[in-house]
mmCIF file of C-alpha atoms in Angstrom:
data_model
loop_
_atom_site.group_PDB
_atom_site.id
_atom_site.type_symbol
_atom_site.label_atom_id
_atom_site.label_comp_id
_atom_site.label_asym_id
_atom_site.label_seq_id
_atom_site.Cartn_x
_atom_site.Cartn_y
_atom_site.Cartn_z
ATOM 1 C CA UNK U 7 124.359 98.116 96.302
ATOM 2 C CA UNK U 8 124.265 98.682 92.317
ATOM 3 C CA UNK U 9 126.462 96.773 90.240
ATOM 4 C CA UNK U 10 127.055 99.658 87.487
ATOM 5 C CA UNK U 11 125.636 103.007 88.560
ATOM 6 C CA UNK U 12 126.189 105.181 85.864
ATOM 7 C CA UNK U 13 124.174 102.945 83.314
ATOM 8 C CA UNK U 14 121.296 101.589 86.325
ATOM 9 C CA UNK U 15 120.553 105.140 87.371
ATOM 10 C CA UNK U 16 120.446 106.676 84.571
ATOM 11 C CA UNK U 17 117.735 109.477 83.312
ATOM 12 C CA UNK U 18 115.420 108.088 80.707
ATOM 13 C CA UNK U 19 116.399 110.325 77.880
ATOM 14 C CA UNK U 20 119.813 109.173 77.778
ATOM 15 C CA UNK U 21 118.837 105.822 78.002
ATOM 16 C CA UNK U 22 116.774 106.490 75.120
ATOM 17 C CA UNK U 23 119.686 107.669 73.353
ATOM 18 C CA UNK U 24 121.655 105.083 74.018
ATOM 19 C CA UNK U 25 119.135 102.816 73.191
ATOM 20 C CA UNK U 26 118.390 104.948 69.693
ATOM 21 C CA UNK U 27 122.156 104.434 68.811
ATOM 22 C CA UNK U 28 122.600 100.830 69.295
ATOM 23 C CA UNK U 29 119.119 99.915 67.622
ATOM 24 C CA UNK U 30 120.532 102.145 64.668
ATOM 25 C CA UNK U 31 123.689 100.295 64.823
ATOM 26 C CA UNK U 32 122.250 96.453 65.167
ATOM 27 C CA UNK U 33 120.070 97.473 62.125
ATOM 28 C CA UNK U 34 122.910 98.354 59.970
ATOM 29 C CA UNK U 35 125.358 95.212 61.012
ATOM 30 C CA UNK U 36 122.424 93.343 59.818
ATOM 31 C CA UNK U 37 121.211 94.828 56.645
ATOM 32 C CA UNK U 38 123.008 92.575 54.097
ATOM 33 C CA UNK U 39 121.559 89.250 56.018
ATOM 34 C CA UNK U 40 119.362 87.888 53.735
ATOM 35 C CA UNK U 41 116.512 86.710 56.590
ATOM 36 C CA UNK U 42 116.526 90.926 57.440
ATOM 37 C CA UNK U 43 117.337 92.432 54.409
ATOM 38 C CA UNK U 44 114.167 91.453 52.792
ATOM 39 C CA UNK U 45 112.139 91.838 56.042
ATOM 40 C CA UNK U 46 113.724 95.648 56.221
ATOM 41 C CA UNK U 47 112.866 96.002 52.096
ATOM 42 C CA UNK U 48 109.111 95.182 53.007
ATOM 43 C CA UNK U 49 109.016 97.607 55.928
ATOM 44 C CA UNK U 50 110.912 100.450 54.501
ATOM 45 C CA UNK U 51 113.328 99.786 57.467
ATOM 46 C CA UNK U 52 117.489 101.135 56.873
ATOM 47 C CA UNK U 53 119.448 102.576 59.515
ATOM 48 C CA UNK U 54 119.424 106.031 58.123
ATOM 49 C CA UNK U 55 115.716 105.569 57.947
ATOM 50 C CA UNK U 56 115.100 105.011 61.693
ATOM 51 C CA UNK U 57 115.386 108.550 63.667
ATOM 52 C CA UNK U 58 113.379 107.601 66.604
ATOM 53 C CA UNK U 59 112.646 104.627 68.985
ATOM 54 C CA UNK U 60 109.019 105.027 67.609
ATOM 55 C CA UNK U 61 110.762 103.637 64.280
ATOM 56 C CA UNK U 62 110.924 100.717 65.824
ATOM 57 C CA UNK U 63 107.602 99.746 65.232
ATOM 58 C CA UNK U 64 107.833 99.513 61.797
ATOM 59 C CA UNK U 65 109.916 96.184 62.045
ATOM 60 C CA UNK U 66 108.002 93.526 61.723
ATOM 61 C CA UNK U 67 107.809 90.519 64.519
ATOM 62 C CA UNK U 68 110.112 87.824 65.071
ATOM 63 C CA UNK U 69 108.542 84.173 66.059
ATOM 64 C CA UNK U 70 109.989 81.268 67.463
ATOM 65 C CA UNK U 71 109.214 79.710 64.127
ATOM 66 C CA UNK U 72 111.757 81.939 62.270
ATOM 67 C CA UNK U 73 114.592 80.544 64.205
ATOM 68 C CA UNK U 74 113.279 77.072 63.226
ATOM 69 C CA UNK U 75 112.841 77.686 59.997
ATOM 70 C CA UNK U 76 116.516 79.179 59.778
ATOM 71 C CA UNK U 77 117.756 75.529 61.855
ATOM 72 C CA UNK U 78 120.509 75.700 62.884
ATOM 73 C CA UNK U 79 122.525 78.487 62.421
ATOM 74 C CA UNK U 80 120.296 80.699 59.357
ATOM 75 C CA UNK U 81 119.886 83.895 61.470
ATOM 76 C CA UNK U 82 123.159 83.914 62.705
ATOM 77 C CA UNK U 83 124.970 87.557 61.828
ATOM 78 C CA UNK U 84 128.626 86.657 62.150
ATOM 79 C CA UNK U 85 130.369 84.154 60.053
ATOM 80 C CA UNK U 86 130.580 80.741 62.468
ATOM 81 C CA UNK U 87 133.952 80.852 63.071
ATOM 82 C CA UNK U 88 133.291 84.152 65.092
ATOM 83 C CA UNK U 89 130.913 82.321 67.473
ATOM 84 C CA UNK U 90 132.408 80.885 70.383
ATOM 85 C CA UNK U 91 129.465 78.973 72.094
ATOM 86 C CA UNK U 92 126.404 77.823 70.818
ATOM 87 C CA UNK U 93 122.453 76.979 73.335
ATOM 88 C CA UNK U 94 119.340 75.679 72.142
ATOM 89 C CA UNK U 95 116.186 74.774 73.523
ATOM 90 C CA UNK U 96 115.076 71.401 74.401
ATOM 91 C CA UNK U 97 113.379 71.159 71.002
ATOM 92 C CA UNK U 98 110.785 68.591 72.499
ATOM 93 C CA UNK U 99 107.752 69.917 70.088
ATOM 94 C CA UNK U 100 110.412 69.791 67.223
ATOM 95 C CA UNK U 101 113.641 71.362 65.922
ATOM 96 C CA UNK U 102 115.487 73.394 69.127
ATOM 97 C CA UNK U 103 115.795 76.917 68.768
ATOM 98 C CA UNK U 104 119.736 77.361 68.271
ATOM 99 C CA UNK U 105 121.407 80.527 69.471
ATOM 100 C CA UNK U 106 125.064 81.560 69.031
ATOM 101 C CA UNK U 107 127.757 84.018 71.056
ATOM 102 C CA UNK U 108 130.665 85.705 70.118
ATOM 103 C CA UNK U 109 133.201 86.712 72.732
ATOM 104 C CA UNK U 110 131.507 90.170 73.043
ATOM 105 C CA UNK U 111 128.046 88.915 73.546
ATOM 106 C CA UNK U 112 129.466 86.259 76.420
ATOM 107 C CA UNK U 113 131.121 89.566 78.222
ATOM 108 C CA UNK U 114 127.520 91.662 77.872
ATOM 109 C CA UNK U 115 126.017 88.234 78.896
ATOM 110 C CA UNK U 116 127.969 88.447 82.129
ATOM 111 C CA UNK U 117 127.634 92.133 82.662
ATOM 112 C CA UNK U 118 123.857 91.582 82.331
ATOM 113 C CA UNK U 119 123.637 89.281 85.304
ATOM 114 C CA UNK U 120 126.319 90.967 87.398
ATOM 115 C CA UNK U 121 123.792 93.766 87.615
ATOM 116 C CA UNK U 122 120.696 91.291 88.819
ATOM 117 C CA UNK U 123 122.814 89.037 91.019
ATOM 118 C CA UNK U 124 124.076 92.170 92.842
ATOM 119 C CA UNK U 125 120.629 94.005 92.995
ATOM 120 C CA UNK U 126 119.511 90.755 94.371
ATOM 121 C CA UNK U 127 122.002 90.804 97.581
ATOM 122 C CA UNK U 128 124.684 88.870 96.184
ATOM 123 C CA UNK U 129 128.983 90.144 96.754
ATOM 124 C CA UNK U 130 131.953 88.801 96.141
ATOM 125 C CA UNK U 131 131.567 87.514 99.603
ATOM 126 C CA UNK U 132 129.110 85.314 98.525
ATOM 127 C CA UNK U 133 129.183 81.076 97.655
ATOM 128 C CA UNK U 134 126.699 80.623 94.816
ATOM 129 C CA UNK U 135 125.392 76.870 94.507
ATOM 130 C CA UNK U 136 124.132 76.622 90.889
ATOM 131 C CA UNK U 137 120.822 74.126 90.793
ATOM 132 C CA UNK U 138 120.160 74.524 87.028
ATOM 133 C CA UNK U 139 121.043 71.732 84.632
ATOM 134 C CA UNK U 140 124.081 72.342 82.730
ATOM 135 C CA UNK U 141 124.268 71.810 78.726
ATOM 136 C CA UNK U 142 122.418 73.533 76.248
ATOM 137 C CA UNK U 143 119.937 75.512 78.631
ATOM 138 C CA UNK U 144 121.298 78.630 79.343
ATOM 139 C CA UNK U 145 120.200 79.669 82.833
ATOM 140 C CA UNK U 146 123.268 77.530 84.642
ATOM 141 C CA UNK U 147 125.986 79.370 82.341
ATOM 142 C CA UNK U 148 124.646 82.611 82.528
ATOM 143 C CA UNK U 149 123.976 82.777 86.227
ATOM 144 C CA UNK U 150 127.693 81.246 86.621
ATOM 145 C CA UNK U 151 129.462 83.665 84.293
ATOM 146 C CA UNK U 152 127.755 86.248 86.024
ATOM 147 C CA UNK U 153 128.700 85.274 89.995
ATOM 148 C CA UNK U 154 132.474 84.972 88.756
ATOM 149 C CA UNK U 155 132.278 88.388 87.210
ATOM 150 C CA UNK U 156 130.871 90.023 90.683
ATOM 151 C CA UNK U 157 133.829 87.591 91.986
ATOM 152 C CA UNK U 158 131.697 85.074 94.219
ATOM 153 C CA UNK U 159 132.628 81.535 94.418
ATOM 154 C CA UNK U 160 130.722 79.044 92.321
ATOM 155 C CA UNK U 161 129.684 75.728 92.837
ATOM 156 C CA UNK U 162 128.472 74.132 89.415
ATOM 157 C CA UNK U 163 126.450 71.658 91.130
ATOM 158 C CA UNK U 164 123.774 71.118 88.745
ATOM 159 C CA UNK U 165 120.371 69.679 88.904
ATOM 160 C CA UNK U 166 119.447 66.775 90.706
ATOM 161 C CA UNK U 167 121.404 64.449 93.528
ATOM 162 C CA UNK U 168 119.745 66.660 95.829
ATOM 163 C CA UNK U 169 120.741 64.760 98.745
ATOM 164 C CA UNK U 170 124.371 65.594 97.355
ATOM 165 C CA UNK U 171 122.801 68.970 97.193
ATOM 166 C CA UNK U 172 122.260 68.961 100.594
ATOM 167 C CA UNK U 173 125.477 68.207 101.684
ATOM 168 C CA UNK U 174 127.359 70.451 99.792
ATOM 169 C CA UNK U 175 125.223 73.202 100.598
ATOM 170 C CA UNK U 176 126.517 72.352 104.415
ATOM 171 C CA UNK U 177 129.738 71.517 103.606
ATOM 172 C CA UNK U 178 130.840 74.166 100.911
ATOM 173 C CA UNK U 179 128.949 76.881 103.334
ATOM 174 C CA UNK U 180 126.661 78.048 99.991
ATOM 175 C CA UNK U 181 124.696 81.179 100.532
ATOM 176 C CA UNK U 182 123.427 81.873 97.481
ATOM 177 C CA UNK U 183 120.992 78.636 95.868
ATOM 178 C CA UNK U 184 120.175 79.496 92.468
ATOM 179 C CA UNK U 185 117.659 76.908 90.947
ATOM 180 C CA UNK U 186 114.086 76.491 89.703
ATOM 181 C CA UNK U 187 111.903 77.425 92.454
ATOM 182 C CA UNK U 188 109.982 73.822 92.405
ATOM 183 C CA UNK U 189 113.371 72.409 93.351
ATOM 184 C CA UNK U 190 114.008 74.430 95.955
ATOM 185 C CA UNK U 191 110.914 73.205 97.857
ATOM 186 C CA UNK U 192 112.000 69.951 96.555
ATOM 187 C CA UNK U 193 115.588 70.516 98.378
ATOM 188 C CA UNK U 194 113.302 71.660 101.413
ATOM 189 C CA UNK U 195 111.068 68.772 101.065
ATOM 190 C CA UNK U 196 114.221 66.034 101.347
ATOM 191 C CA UNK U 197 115.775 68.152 104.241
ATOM 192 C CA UNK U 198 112.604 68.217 106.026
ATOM 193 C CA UNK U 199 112.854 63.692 105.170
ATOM 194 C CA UNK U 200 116.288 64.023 106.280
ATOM 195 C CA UNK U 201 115.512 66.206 109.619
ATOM 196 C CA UNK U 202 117.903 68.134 108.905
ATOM 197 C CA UNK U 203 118.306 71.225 110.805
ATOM 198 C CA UNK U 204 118.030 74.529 109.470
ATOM 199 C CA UNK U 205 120.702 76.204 111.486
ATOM 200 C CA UNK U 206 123.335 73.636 109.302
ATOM 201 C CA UNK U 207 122.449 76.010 106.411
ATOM 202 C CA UNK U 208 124.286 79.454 105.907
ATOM 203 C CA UNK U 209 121.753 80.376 102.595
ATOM 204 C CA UNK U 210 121.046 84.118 102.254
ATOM 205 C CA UNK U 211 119.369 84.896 99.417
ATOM 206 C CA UNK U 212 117.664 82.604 96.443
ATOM 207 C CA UNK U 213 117.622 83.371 92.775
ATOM 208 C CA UNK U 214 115.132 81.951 90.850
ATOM 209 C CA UNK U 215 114.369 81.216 87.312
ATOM 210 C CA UNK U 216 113.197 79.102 84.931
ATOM 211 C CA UNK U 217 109.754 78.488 85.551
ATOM 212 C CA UNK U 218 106.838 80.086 86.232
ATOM 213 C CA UNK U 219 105.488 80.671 90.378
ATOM 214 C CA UNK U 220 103.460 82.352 92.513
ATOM 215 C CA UNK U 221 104.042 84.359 95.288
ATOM 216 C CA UNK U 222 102.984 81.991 98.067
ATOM 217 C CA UNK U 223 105.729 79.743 96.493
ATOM 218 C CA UNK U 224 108.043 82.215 97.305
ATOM 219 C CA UNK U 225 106.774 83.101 100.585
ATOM 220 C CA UNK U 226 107.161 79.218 101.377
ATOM 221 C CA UNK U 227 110.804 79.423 100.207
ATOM 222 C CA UNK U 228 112.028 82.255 102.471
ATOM 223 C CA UNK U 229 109.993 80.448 105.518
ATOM 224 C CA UNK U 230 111.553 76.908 104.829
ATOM 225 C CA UNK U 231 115.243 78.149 103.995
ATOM 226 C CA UNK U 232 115.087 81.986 105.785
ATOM 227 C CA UNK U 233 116.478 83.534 102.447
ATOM 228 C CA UNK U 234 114.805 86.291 100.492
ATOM 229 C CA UNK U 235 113.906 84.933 97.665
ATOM 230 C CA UNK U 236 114.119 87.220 94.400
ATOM 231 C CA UNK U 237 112.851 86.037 90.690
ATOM 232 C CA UNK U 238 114.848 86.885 87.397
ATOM 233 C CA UNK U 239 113.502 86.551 83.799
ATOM 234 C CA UNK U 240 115.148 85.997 80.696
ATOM 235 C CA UNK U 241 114.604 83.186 77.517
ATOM 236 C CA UNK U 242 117.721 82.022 75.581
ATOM 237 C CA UNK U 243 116.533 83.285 71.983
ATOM 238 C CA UNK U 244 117.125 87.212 73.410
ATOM 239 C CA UNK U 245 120.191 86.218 75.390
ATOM 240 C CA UNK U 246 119.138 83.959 78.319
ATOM 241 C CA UNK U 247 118.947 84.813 81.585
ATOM 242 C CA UNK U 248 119.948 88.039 82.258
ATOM 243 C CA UNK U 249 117.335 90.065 80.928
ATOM 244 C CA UNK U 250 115.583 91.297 83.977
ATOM 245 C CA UNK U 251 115.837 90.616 87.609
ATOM 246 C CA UNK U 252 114.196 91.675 91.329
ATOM 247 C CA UNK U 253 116.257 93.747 93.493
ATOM 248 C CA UNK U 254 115.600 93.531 97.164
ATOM 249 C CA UNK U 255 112.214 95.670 97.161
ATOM 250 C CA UNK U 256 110.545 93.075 94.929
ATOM 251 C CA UNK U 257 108.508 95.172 93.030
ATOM 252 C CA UNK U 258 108.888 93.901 89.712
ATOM 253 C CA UNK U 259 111.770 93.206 87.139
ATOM 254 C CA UNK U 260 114.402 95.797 86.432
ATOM 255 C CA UNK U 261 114.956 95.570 83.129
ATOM 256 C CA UNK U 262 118.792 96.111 81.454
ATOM 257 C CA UNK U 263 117.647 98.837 78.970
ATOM 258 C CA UNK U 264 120.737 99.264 77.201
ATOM 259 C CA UNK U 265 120.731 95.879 76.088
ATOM 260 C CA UNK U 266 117.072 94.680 75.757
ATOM 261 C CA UNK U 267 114.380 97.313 74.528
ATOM 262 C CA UNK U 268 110.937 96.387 75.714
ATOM 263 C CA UNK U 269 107.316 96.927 74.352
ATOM 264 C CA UNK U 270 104.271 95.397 75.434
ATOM 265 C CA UNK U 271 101.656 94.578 72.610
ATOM 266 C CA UNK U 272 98.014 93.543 72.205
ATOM 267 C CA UNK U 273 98.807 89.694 71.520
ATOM 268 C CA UNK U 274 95.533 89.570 69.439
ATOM 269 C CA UNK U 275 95.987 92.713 66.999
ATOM 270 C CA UNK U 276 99.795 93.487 67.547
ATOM 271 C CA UNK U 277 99.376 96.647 68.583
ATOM 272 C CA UNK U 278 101.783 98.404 71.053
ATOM 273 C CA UNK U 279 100.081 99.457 74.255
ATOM 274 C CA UNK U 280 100.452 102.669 76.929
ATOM 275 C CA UNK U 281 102.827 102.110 79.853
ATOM 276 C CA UNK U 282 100.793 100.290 82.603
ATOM 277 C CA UNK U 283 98.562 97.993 80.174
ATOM 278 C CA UNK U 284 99.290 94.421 80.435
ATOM 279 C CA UNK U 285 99.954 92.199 77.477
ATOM 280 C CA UNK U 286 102.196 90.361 75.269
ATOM 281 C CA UNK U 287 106.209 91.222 76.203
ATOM 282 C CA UNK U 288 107.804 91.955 72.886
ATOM 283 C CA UNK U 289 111.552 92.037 73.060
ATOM 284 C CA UNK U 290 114.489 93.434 71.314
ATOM 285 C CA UNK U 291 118.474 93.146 71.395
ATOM 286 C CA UNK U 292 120.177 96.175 70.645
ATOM 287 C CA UNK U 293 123.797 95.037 71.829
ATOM 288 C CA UNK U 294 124.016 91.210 70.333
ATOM 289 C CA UNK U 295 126.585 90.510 67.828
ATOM 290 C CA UNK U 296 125.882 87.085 66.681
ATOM 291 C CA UNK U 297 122.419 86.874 67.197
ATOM 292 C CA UNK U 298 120.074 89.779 67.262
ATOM 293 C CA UNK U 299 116.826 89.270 67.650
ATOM 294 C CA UNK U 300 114.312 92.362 66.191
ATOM 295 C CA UNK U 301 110.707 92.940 68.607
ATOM 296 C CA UNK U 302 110.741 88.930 69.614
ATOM 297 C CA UNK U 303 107.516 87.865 70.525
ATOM 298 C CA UNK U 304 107.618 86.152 73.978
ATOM 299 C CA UNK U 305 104.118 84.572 74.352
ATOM 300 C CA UNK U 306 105.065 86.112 77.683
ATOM 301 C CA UNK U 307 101.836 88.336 79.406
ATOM 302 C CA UNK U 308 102.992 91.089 81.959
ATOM 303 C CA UNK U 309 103.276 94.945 82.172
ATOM 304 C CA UNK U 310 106.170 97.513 82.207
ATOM 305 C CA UNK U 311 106.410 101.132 84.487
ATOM 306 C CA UNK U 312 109.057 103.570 84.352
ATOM 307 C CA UNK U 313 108.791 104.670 87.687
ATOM 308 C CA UNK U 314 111.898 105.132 89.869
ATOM 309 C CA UNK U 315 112.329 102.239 92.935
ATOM 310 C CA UNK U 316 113.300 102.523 96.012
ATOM 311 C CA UNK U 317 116.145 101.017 95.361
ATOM 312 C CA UNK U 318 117.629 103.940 93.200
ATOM 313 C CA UNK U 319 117.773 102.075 89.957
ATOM 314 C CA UNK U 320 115.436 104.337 87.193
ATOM 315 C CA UNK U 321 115.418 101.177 84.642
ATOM 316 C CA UNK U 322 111.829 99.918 83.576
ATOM 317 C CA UNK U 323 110.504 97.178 85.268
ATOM 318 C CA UNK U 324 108.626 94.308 84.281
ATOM 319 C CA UNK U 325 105.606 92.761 86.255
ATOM 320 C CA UNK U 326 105.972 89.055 87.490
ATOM 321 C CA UNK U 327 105.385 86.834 84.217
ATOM 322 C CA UNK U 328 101.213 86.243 84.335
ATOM 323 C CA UNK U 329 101.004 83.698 82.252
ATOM 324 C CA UNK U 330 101.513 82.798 78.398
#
């Protein structure tokens, strides 16, 4: 099942124009910000000026350390009173890295993860229990905005109480768990303590996020619940969850082109690299209103292909996350 055909399926070179118009578009909302308009000046960067995605190179980087120097609200692009919620970071080596939302950007937040929670099994059939902490970390909202779009039911449990967890999950019939995958073993682990029996669990499919893990974690997942497990990717200073996500193939991370456009660079010299080579994940939002965020430097080390999946979806995909 695809969530939106017309825009997953698409044929790359109206993707690229679609992606062409709304980087040409972002640029221009943005050219009177102070933070961009002398980055642009420097670069020889206007909207008029950029006639290919190729011109997208010329922009330079974005680091975490330009949203903390802009603390809290510097690189915003819409006055505040046009921002409806408001994440950050944990800030634990410092200042948190503040990011804002309009109305629009909370509805393309939602679409975003409509399209990865239904490539990943879930329906409007489904009972989502939400694991992630709630507050400022953005993977509980997002993932919750997007079951209620796909019209599951939600249950905002949170993190922790896992024997609470536990019951709930049997109670409230959940067949979705979305969490980090360390607490799902966890979850497992107290079940197991409990002796609880497996067959008292209706979970279909896990959604994970959040963390790094390996493929034998995963493997131990779907053994111990009898789920497929699928992984999504996404940090909150590009949107939050939401960018990319495993359908059921699991054969890397379709990415949601018309929102996010991808490069993968040489995190030594900068340089971009061919389709295939692995390296630094360099992201940019092309559909953000009160935050956009111009070739963001993840730290993040993976690889992208354009080839079709089996699936049907012709969006890149992104390798599992290799490390930082």
């Amino acid at each position: 099942m695809i969530w939106n055909e017309e825009i997953e399926t698409l044929d790359r070179e109206s993707m690229q124009k679609i992606q062409l118009k709304r980087l040409k578009e972002t640029i221009k909302r943005v050219e009177k910000h102070p933070f961009y308009k002398e980055r642009f000046a420097k670069a020889g960067i206007s909207a008029d000026s950029v006639t290919s995605l190729e011109d997208l190179q010329k922009i330079p980087f974005t680091l975490k350390s330009d949203l903390r120097d802009n603390y809290p609200f510097g690189l915003f692009a819409v006055p505040k009173r046009d921002v409806v919620r408001i994440h950050a970071s944990s800030g634990t080596t410092g200042k948190p890295t503040v990011v804002g939302y309009t109305k629009k950007d909370l509805d393309t937040w939602s679409e975003c993860l409509a399209r990865i929670i239904t490539m990943a099994g879930g329906t409007a059939e489904d009972t989502a229990q939400i694991a992630f902490g709630y507050g400022l970390f953005t993977g509980a909202f997002g993932l919750h905005y997007g079951m209620e779009k796909i019209g599951a039911t939600v249950i905002p449990m949170s993190s922790g109480n896992t024997r609470k967890q536990i019951m709930l999950m049997q109670d409230f019939e959940s067949t979705i768990l979305i969490s980090t995958p360390s607490y799902a073993l966890y979850i497992a682990e107290v079940m197991d303590e409990l002796k609880i029996d497996r067959n008292t669990i209706k979970l279909k499919y896990g959604l994970f996020g959040g963390e790094g893990s390996t493929e034998e974690m995963r493997a131990e997942i779907e053994r111990r619940f009898g789920i497929i497990a699928t992984e999504n990717y996404g940090l909150s200073e590009v949107m939050g969850p939401g960018v990319s996500g495993e359908c059921l193939h699991k054969c890397g991370m379709h990415i949601n082109e018309d929102h996010f456009i991808p490069e993968i660079i040489d995190p030594e010299t900068g340089e971009v690299l061919p389709e295939g080579a692995t390296g630094e994940l360099v992201l940019t939002s092309i559909s953000k209103e009160a935050l956009p965020i111009f070739r963001y430097r993840t730290r993040d080390i993976t690889s992208l292909t354009r080839e079709k999946c089996a699936c049907g979806r012709t969006t890149m995909r992104m390798s599992k996350i290799q490390g930082r």
